[in-house]
mmCIF file with all atom_site columns, C-alpha atoms in Angstrom:
data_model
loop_
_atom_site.group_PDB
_atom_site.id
_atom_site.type_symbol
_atom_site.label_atom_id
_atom_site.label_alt_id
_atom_site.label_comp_id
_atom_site.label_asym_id
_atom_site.label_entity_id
_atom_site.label_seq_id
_atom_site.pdbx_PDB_ins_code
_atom_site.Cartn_x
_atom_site.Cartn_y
_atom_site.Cartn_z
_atom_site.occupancy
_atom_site.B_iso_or_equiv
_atom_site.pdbx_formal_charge
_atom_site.auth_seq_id
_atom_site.auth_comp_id
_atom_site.auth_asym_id
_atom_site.auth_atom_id
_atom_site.pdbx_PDB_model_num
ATOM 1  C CA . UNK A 1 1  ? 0.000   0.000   0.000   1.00 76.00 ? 1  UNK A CA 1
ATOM 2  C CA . UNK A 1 2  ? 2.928   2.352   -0.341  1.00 90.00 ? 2  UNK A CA 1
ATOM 3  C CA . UNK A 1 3  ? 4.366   2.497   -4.151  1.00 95.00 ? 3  UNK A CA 1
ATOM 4  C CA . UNK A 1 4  ? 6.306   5.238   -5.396  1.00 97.00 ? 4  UNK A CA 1
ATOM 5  C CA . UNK A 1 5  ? 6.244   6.115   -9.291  1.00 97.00 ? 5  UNK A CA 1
ATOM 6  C CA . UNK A 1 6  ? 8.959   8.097   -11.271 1.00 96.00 ? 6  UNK A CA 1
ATOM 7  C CA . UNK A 1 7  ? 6.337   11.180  -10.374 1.00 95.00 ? 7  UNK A CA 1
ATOM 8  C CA . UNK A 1 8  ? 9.015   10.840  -6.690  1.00 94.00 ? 8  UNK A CA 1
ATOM 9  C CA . UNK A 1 9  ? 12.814  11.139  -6.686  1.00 87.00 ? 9  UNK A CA 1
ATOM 10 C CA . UNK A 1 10 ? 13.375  7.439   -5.652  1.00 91.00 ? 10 UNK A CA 1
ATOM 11 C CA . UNK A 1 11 ? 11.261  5.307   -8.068  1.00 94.00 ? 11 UNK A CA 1
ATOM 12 C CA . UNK A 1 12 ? 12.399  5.293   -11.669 1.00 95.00 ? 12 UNK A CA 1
ATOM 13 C CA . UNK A 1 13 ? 9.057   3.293   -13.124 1.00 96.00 ? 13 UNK A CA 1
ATOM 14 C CA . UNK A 1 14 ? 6.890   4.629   -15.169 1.00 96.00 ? 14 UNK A CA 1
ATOM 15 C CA . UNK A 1 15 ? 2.772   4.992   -14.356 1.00 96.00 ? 15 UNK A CA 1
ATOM 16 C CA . UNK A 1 16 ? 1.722   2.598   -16.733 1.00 95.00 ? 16 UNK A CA 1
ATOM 17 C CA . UNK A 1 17 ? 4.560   0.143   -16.209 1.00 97.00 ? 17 UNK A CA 1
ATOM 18 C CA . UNK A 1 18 ? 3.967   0.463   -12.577 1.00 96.00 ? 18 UNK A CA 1
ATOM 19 C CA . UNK A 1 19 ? 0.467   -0.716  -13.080 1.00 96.00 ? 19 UNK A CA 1
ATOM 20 C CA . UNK A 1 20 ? 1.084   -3.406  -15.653 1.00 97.00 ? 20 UNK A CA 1
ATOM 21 C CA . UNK A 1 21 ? 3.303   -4.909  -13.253 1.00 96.00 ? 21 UNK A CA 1
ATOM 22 C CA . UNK A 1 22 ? 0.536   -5.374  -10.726 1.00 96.00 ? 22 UNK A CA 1
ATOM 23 C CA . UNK A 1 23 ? -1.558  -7.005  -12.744 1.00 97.00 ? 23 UNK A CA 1
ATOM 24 C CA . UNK A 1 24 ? 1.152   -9.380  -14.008 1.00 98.00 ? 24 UNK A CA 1
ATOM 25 C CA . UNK A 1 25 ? 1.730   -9.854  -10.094 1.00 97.00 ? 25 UNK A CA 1
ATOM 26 C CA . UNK A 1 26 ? -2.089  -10.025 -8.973  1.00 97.00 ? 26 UNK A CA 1
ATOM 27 C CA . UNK A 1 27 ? -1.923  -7.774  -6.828  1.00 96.00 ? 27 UNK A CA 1
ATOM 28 C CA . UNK A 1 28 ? -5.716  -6.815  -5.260  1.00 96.00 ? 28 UNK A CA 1
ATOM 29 C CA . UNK A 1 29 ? -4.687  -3.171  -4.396  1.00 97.00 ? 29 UNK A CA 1
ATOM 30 C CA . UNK A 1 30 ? -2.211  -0.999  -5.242  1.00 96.00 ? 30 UNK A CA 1
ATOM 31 C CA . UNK A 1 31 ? -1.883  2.797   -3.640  1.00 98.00 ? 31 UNK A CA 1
ATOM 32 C CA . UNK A 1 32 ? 0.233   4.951   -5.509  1.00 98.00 ? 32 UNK A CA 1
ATOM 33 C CA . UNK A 1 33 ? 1.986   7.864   -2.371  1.00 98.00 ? 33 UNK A CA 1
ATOM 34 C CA . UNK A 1 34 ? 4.389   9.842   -4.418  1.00 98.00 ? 34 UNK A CA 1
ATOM 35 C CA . UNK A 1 35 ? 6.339   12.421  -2.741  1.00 98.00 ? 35 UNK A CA 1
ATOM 36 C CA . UNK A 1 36 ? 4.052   15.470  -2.685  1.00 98.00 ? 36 UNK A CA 1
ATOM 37 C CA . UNK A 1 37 ? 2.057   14.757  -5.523  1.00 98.00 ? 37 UNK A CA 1
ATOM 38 C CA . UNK A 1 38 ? -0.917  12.831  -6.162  1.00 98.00 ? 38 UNK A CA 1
ATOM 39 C CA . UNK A 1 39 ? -1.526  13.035  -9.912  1.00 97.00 ? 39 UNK A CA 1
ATOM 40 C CA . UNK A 1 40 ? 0.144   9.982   -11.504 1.00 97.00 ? 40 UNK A CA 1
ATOM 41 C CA . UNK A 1 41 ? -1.943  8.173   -8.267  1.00 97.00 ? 41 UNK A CA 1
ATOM 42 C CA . UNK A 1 42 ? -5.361  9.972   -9.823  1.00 98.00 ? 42 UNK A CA 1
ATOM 43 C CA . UNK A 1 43 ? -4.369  9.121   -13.678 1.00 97.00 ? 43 UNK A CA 1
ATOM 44 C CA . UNK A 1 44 ? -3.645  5.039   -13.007 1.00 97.00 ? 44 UNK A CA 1
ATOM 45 C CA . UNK A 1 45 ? -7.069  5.269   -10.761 1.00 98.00 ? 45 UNK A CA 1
ATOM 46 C CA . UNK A 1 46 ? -8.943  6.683   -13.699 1.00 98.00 ? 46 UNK A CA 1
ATOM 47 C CA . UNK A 1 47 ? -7.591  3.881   -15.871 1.00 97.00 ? 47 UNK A CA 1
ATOM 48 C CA . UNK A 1 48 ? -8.351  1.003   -13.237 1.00 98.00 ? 48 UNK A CA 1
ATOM 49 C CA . UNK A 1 49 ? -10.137 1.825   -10.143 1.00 98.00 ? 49 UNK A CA 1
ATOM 50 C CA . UNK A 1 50 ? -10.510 -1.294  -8.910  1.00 97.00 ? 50 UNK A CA 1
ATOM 51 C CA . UNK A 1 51 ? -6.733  -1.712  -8.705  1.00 98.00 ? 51 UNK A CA 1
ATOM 52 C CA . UNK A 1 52 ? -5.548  1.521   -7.809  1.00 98.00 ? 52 UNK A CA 1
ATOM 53 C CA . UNK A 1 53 ? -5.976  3.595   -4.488  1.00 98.00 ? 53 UNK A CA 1
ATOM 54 C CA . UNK A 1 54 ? -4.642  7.389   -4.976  1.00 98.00 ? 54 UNK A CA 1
ATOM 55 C CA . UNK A 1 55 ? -2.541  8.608   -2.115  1.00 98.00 ? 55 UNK A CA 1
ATOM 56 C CA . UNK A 1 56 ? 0.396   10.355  -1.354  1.00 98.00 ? 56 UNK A CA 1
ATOM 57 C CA . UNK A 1 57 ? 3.301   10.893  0.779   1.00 98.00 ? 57 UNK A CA 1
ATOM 58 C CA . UNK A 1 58 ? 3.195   14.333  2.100   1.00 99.00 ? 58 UNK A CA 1
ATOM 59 C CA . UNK A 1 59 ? 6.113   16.437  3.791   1.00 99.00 ? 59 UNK A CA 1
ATOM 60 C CA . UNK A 1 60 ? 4.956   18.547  6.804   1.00 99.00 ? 60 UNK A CA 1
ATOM 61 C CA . UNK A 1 61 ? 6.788   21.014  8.884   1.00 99.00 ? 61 UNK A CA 1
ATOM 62 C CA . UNK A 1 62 ? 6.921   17.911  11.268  1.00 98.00 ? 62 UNK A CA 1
ATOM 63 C CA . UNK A 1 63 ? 7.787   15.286  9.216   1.00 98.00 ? 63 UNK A CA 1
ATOM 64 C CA . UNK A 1 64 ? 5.900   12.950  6.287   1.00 98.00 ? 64 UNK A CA 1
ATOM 65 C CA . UNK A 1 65 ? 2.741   11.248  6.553   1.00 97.00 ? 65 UNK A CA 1
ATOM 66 C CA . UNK A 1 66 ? 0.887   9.270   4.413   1.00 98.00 ? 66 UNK A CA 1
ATOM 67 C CA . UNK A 1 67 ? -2.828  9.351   3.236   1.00 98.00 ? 67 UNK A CA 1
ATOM 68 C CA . UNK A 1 68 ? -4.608  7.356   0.913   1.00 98.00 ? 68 UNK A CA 1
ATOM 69 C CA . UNK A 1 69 ? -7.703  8.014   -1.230  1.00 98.00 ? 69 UNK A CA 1
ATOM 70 C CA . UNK A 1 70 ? -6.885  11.406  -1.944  1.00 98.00 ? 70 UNK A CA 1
ATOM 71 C CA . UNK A 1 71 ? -8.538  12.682  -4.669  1.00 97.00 ? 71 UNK A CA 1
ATOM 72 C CA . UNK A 1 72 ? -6.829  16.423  -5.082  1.00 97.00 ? 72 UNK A CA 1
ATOM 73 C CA . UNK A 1 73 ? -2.991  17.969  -4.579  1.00 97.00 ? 73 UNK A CA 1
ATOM 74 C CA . UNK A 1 74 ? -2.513  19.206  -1.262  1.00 98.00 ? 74 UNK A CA 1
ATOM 75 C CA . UNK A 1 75 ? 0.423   21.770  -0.937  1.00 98.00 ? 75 UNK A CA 1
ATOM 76 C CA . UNK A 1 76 ? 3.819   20.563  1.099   1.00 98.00 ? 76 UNK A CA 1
ATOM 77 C CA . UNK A 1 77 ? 5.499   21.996  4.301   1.00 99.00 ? 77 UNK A CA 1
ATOM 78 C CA . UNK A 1 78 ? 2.256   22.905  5.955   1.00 99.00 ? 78 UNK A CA 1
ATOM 79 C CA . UNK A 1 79 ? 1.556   22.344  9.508   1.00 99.00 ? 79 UNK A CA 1
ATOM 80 C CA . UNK A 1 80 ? 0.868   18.696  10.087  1.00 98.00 ? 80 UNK A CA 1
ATOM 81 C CA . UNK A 1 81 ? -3.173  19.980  11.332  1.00 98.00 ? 81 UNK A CA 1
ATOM 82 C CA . UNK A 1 82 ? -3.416  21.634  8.261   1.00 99.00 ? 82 UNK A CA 1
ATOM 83 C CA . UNK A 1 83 ? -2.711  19.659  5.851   1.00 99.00 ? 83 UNK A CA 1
ATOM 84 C CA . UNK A 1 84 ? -5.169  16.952  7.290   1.00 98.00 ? 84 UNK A CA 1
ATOM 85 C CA . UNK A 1 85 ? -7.743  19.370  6.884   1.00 98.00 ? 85 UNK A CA 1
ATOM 86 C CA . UNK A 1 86 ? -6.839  19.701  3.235   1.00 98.00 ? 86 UNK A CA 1
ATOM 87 C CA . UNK A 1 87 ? -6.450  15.731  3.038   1.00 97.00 ? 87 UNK A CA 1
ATOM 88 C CA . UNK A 1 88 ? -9.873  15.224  4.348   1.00 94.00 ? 88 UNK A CA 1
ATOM 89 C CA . UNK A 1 89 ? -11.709 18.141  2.843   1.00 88.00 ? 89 UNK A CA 1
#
């Protein structure tokens, strides 16, 4: 429940390959938390929402956290509170 795409600094696959390799594997679920961004999360849940949970992995003045079924980009480096608000709004 925590995959990165090449949307974050650290993952080098591609959306779409990202996906196709899930369904090669079976997976059930698959949430895509890039660093600060949920878009490439949004575009592979457009294309198969019964795979794919959008999330993302969010930098706070306090540290990261992670939410899943986000459904719009929430700024970084706000005040953990804050950005929960945004998350759940």
């Amino acid at each position: 429940m925590h995959c990165h795409t090449n949307a974050s600094g650290d993952c080098s696959m591609e959306p779409a390959r990202l996906l196709a390799v899930a369904r090669e594997r079976g997976l059930q679920r698959l949430c895509i938390t890039d660093h600060n961004s949920v878009r490439a999360g949004l575009e592979l849940a457009a294309r198969a929402p019964e795979l794919v949970v959008p999330g993302i992995e969010l930098l706070t003045t306090r540290g990261e956290l992670l939410a899943y079924f986000v459904t719009a980009e929430v700024p970084a480096r706000l005040e953990p509170l804050r950005a929960i608000e945004l998350l759940r709004a």
